[in-house]
């Protein structure tokens, strides 16, 4: 399931028309899963493609939220996924989001949710992805600076 979701999201993100008759392979190794593995894999894969110089429409940022009747828990860990103080978990929403384009390229929902709950979860997850974006961009800038310094030293 992880491979399918990440693959579909990345194929919507990469400028495939720039790579005709090509295969771009991304391998994700999960060392530990304390919740949110799909969101983390989406963000990591997006960073890896950007670092490799693959042309994309936008960088994909993953985000996961857990919904109770009263609140939304952002980036829940294993404990929070199955029961948050103050309410029973009604569902979880994981998204792959393109913040600059404001597009959702992956959406996984777990649980039995009403339309209002899904809308609340989707809004919270996309908002969180937009909040994470500057950190992702900063990492790319730092990597580029290190690469330039290394080139200048040679």
XYZ file of N, CA and C in Angstrom:
462
model
N 0.822 -1.189 0.000
C 0.000 0.000 0.000
C 0.869 1.257 0.000
N 1.927 1.269 0.801
C 2.818 2.427 0.878
C 3.396 2.747 -0.493
N 3.885 1.734 -1.177
C 4.486 1.933 -2.492
C 3.511 2.487 -3.508
N 2.279 1.994 -3.464
C 1.273 2.461 -4.410
C 0.923 3.931 -4.179
N 0.699 4.291 -2.929
C 0.325 5.670 -2.602
C 1.453 6.629 -2.956
N 2.670 6.296 -2.553
C 3.816 7.163 -2.842
C 4.048 7.249 -4.350
N 3.967 6.124 -5.031
C 4.165 6.106 -6.486
C 3.160 6.961 -7.237
N 1.890 6.843 -6.867
C 0.848 7.640 -7.525
C 1.030 9.131 -7.241
N 1.357 9.461 -6.000
C 1.546 10.870 -5.649
C 2.734 11.467 -6.397
N 3.832 10.725 -6.456
C 5.025 11.246 -7.128
C 4.827 11.348 -8.633
N 4.068 10.434 -9.216
C 3.834 10.519 -10.661
C 2.988 11.742 -11.004
N 2.202 12.222 -10.037
C 1.443 13.458 -10.243
C 2.296 14.692 -10.020
N 3.423 14.522 -9.354
C 4.287 15.639 -8.987
C 5.401 15.868 -9.995
N 5.983 14.784 -10.485
C 7.119 14.861 -11.410
C 6.644 15.309 -12.792
N 7.409 16.154 -13.437
C 7.126 16.587 -14.816
C 7.497 15.433 -15.757
N 6.623 14.459 -15.862
C 6.921 13.246 -16.629
C 7.188 13.534 -18.105
N 6.604 14.596 -18.632
C 6.839 14.941 -20.037
C 8.303 15.294 -20.306
N 9.043 15.637 -19.253
C 10.472 15.957 -19.395
C 11.340 14.704 -19.449
N 10.758 13.556 -19.128
C 11.521 12.313 -19.046
C 10.848 11.207 -19.860
N 10.701 11.424 -21.177
C 10.061 10.379 -21.985
C 10.948 9.138 -22.049
N 10.331 8.005 -22.090
C 11.037 6.725 -22.189
C 12.037 6.542 -21.050
N 11.701 7.076 -19.882
C 12.578 6.979 -18.722
C 11.842 6.315 -17.568
N 12.599 5.777 -16.669
C 12.042 5.220 -15.437
C 12.739 5.899 -14.263
N 11.968 6.489 -13.406
C 12.502 7.114 -12.199
C 12.058 6.235 -11.037
N 13.018 5.683 -10.352
C 12.700 4.785 -9.245
C 13.040 5.448 -7.920
N 12.124 5.342 -6.979
C 12.328 5.852 -5.629
C 12.131 4.681 -4.683
N 13.112 4.464 -3.821
C 13.026 3.394 -2.832
C 12.912 4.021 -1.453
N 11.947 3.573 -0.680
C 11.739 4.074 0.673
C 11.964 2.916 1.629
N 12.862 3.106 2.569
C 13.114 2.115 3.610
C 12.578 2.653 4.924
N 11.652 1.936 5.507
C 11.063 2.337 6.782
C 11.805 1.602 7.886
N 12.509 2.366 8.731
C 13.268 1.779 9.826
C 12.371 1.585 11.038
N 11.524 2.558 11.310
C 10.619 2.473 12.441
C 9.329 3.205 12.097
N 8.202 2.630 12.479
C 6.909 3.239 12.202
C 6.181 3.487 13.516
N 6.196 4.750 13.954
C 5.461 5.126 15.161
C 4.227 5.932 14.781
N 3.767 5.746 13.558
C 2.608 6.487 13.060
C 3.046 7.515 12.032
N 2.245 7.695 11.008
C 2.542 8.714 10.003
C 3.589 8.310 8.985
N 3.765 7.009 8.759
C 4.819 6.559 7.846
C 4.558 6.987 6.401
N 3.314 7.008 5.976
C 3.015 7.406 4.599
C 3.323 8.890 4.397
N 2.928 9.720 5.348
C 3.207 11.158 5.255
C 4.709 11.407 5.238
N 5.434 10.726 6.102
C 6.894 10.894 6.148
C 7.537 10.406 4.857
N 7.041 9.297 4.324
C 7.598 8.764 3.078
C 7.343 9.709 1.912
N 6.176 10.322 1.870
C 5.873 11.285 0.794
C 6.816 12.478 0.850
N 7.017 13.024 2.028
C 7.902 14.176 2.177
C 9.342 13.802 1.849
N 9.793 12.661 2.358
C 11.165 12.216 2.104
C 11.397 11.952 0.620
N 10.435 11.319 -0.036
C 10.579 11.034 -1.466
C 10.591 12.324 -2.283
N 9.760 13.289 -1.898
C 9.765 14.583 -2.581
C 11.099 15.291 -2.433
N 11.654 15.249 -1.222
C 12.975 15.841 -0.992
C 14.048 15.124 -1.802
N 13.981 13.815 -1.853
C 14.976 13.046 -2.599
C 14.939 13.383 -4.092
N 13.746 13.486 -4.644
C 13.628 13.830 -6.067
C 14.151 15.243 -6.336
N 13.813 16.180 -5.458
C 14.303 17.557 -5.630
C 15.821 17.599 -5.523
N 16.368 16.871 -4.568
C 17.817 16.823 -4.386
C 18.506 16.198 -5.599
N 17.841 15.263 -6.234
C 18.403 14.605 -7.422
C 18.273 15.472 -8.675
N 17.586 16.594 -8.572
C 17.444 17.481 -9.728
C 16.318 17.097 -10.661
N 15.410 16.254 -10.199
C 14.260 15.858 -11.011
C 13.285 17.035 -11.059
N 12.852 17.395 -12.251
C 11.932 18.521 -12.396
C 10.536 18.118 -11.938
N 9.972 18.958 -11.065
C 8.641 18.688 -10.525
C 7.787 19.947 -10.626
N 6.489 19.749 -10.629
C 5.562 20.882 -10.635
C 5.624 21.610 -9.286
N 5.827 20.858 -8.227
C 5.915 21.381 -6.863
C 6.495 20.255 -6.019
N 6.937 20.575 -4.831
C 7.455 19.526 -3.952
C 6.299 18.990 -3.103
N 6.201 17.682 -3.027
C 5.121 17.067 -2.263
C 5.490 17.050 -0.781
N 4.512 17.419 0.034
C 4.680 17.406 1.485
C 3.564 16.532 2.051
N 3.945 15.558 2.868
C 2.971 14.670 3.481
C 2.554 15.160 4.848
N 1.321 14.866 5.220
C 0.801 15.254 6.526
C -0.280 14.268 6.941
N -0.333 13.992 8.243
C -1.354 13.079 8.764
C -2.013 13.704 9.974
N -3.326 13.568 10.073
C -4.069 14.031 11.236
C -4.992 12.913 11.713
N -5.233 12.923 13.012
C -6.155 11.991 13.642
C -7.321 12.817 14.172
N -8.531 12.367 13.930
C -9.719 13.132 14.292
C -10.476 12.487 15.436
N -10.848 13.296 16.414
C -11.784 12.871 17.444
C -13.034 13.724 17.262
N -14.016 13.486 18.093
C -15.237 14.300 18.001
C -14.943 15.772 18.330
N -13.939 16.009 19.188
C -13.683 17.360 19.675
C -12.472 18.038 19.061
N -11.460 17.270 18.655
C -10.208 17.900 18.230
C -9.553 17.176 17.068
N -8.534 17.835 16.532
C -7.709 17.272 15.474
C -6.293 17.167 16.018
N -5.705 15.988 15.948
C -4.335 15.774 16.404
C -3.442 15.676 15.177
N -2.478 16.580 15.081
C -1.576 16.618 13.938
C -0.401 15.685 14.186
N -0.006 14.931 13.176
C 1.118 14.002 13.234
C 1.018 13.085 14.461
N -0.055 12.305 14.528
C -0.250 11.461 15.704
C 0.765 10.322 15.763
N 1.178 9.986 16.996
C 2.019 8.804 17.158
C 1.107 7.591 17.342
N 1.700 6.442 17.538
C 0.934 5.203 17.634
C -0.138 5.279 18.739
N 0.217 5.845 19.885
C -0.730 5.961 21.000
C -1.891 6.876 20.627
N -1.591 8.002 20.017
C -2.620 8.974 19.671
C -3.541 8.480 18.563
N -3.047 7.584 17.722
C -3.876 7.057 16.654
C -5.038 6.238 17.190
N -4.823 5.560 18.290
C -5.831 4.629 18.769
C -6.646 5.138 19.942
N -6.340 6.296 20.440
C -7.141 6.850 21.519
C -6.503 8.091 22.084
N -7.146 9.203 21.870
C -6.641 10.476 22.360
C -7.473 10.859 23.576
N -6.815 11.387 24.599
C -7.570 11.849 25.765
C -8.581 12.889 25.315
N -9.782 12.752 25.808
C -10.804 13.726 25.476
C -11.729 13.273 24.359
N -11.509 12.090 23.824
C -12.433 11.638 22.794
C -11.966 10.416 22.063
N -12.912 9.778 21.478
C -12.656 8.579 20.703
C -12.248 8.975 19.282
N -11.251 8.304 18.748
C -10.793 8.598 17.395
C -11.858 8.139 16.399
N -12.287 9.053 15.536
C -13.278 8.707 14.521
C -12.618 8.382 13.194
N -11.399 8.855 12.989
C -10.717 8.559 11.741
C -9.397 9.286 11.621
N -8.701 8.962 10.545
C -7.409 9.563 10.241
C -7.376 9.953 8.780
N -6.702 11.050 8.509
C -6.552 11.521 7.135
C -5.068 11.773 6.887
N -4.554 11.161 5.833
C -3.172 11.386 5.401
C -3.223 11.978 4.005
N -2.488 13.066 3.795
C -2.475 13.690 2.474
C -1.054 13.880 1.969
N -0.920 13.878 0.663
C 0.267 14.361 -0.024
C -0.175 15.641 -0.695
N 0.463 16.740 -0.356
C -0.018 18.052 -0.756
C 1.062 18.810 -1.515
N 0.648 19.490 -2.571
C 1.532 20.386 -3.317
C 1.170 21.808 -2.884
N 1.904 22.361 -1.909
C 1.505 23.641 -1.307
C 1.437 24.822 -2.272
N 2.389 24.938 -3.170
C 2.394 26.088 -4.084
C 1.217 26.035 -5.058
N 0.830 24.831 -5.449
C -0.279 24.652 -6.385
C -1.612 24.449 -5.675
N -1.558 24.253 -4.350
C -2.742 23.972 -3.539
C -3.515 22.770 -4.082
N -2.781 21.689 -4.347
C -3.390 20.465 -4.871
C -3.063 19.292 -3.963
N -4.039 18.422 -3.782
C -3.842 17.185 -3.049
C -3.564 16.096 -4.076
N -2.400 15.430 -3.959
C -2.042 14.381 -4.914
C -2.187 12.987 -4.311
N -2.411 12.928 -3.002
C -2.667 11.652 -2.342
C -3.562 11.925 -1.142
N -4.530 11.046 -0.935
C -5.413 11.185 0.218
C -5.825 9.796 0.679
N -5.471 9.482 1.912
C -5.857 8.207 2.517
C -6.700 8.506 3.748
N -7.860 7.894 3.822
C -8.737 8.084 4.972
C -8.982 6.729 5.619
N -8.885 6.710 6.937
C -9.160 5.497 7.684
C -10.199 5.817 8.736
N -11.156 4.927 8.903
C -12.203 5.124 9.897
C -13.518 5.435 9.228
N -14.548 5.494 10.059
C -15.886 5.831 9.582
C -16.127 7.288 9.938
N -16.125 8.120 8.901
C -16.241 9.561 9.116
C -17.428 10.131 8.369
N -18.009 11.138 8.970
C -19.035 11.913 8.293
C -18.332 12.874 7.330
N -19.068 13.431 6.408
C -18.516 14.372 5.438
C -17.847 15.557 6.135
N -18.465 16.038 7.220
C -17.915 17.178 7.955
C -16.564 16.821 8.581
N -16.459 15.573 9.108
C -15.203 15.126 9.705
C -14.100 15.039 8.656
N -14.444 14.503 7.497
C -13.465 14.400 6.412
C -13.000 15.788 5.974
N -13.925 16.713 5.838
C -13.571 18.083 5.442
C -12.675 18.729 6.492
N -12.997 18.515 7.759
C -12.187 19.066 8.856
C -10.786 18.465 8.840
N -10.695 17.157 8.623
C -9.395 16.488 8.570
C -8.565 16.910 7.370
N -9.208 17.019 6.224
C -8.504 17.429 5.009
C -7.986 18.859 5.144
N -8.793 19.737 5.712
C -8.370 21.122 5.911
C -7.182 21.192 6.876
N -7.246 20.444 7.956
C -6.151 20.454 8.933
C -4.877 19.864 8.353
N -5.002 18.779 7.595
C -3.822 18.127 7.016
C -3.158 19.014 5.966
N -3.939 19.662 5.112
C -3.350 20.534 4.101
C -2.735 21.776 4.747
N -3.377 22.288 5.800
C -2.816 23.435 6.511
C -1.488 23.058 7.159
N -1.412 21.868 7.735
C -0.173 21.420 8.365
C 0.930 21.221 7.321
N 0.583 20.697 6.164
C 1.572 20.525 5.095
C 2.127 21.881 4.664
N 1.271 22.881 4.590
C 1.734 24.230 4.230
C 2.657 24.800 5.308
N 2.418 24.437 6.564
C 3.268 24.895 7.665
C 4.633 24.213 7.612
N 4.659 22.952 7.198
C 5.910 22.180 7.116
C 6.762 22.616 5.924
N 6.139 23.160 4.898
C 6.839 23.521 3.663
C 8.108 24.348 3.871
N 8.112 25.408 4.683
C 9.355 26.177 4.852
C 10.528 25.340 5.371
N 10.262 24.377 6.229
C 11.338 23.504 6.722
C 11.880 22.636 5.592
N 11.005 22.154 4.737
C 11.421 21.350 3.588
C 12.248 22.214 2.634
N 11.776 23.419 2.372
C 12.509 24.329 1.491
C 13.867 24.690 2.083
N 13.918 24.916 3.384
C 15.178 25.251 4.045
C 16.186 24.114 3.909
N 15.723 22.895 4.021
C 16.617 21.743 3.870
C 17.206 21.699 2.458
N 16.394 21.985 1.474
C 16.893 22.008 0.093
C 17.908 23.131 -0.110
N 17.653 24.293 0.475
C 18.574 25.426 0.364
C 19.908 25.079 1.027
N 19.864 24.486 2.211
C 21.092 24.100 2.920
C 21.891 23.088 2.108
N 21.214 22.144 1.517
C 21.891 21.129 0.699
C 22.558 21.790 -0.512
N 21.873 22.728 -1.128
C 22.430 23.435 -2.283
C 23.641 24.272 -1.885
N 23.571 24.936 -0.728
C 24.708 25.712 -0.239
C 25.927 24.825 -0.013
N 25.722 23.663 0.585
C 26.823 22.728 0.823
C 27.410 22.258 -0.499
N 26.554 22.004 -1.468
C 27.026 21.559 -2.778
C 27.866 22.641 -3.447
N 27.413 23.903 -3.357
C 28.153 25.021 -3.956
C 29.505 25.227 -3.268
N 29.527 25.135 -1.944
C 30.797 25.261 -1.201
C 31.777 24.170 -1.600
N 31.266 22.974 -1.781
C 32.114 21.847 -2.179
C 32.685 22.065 -3.576
N 31.846 22.587 -4.480
C 32.313 22.876 -5.846
C 33.377 23.974 -5.830
N 33.194 24.986 -4.997
C 34.143 26.103 -4.929
C 35.483 25.674 -4.332
N 35.451 24.673 -3.438
C 36.689 24.165 -2.834
C 37.529 23.373 -3.840
N 36.870 22.819 -4.844
C 37.604 22.016 -5.837
C 38.177 22.857 -6.896
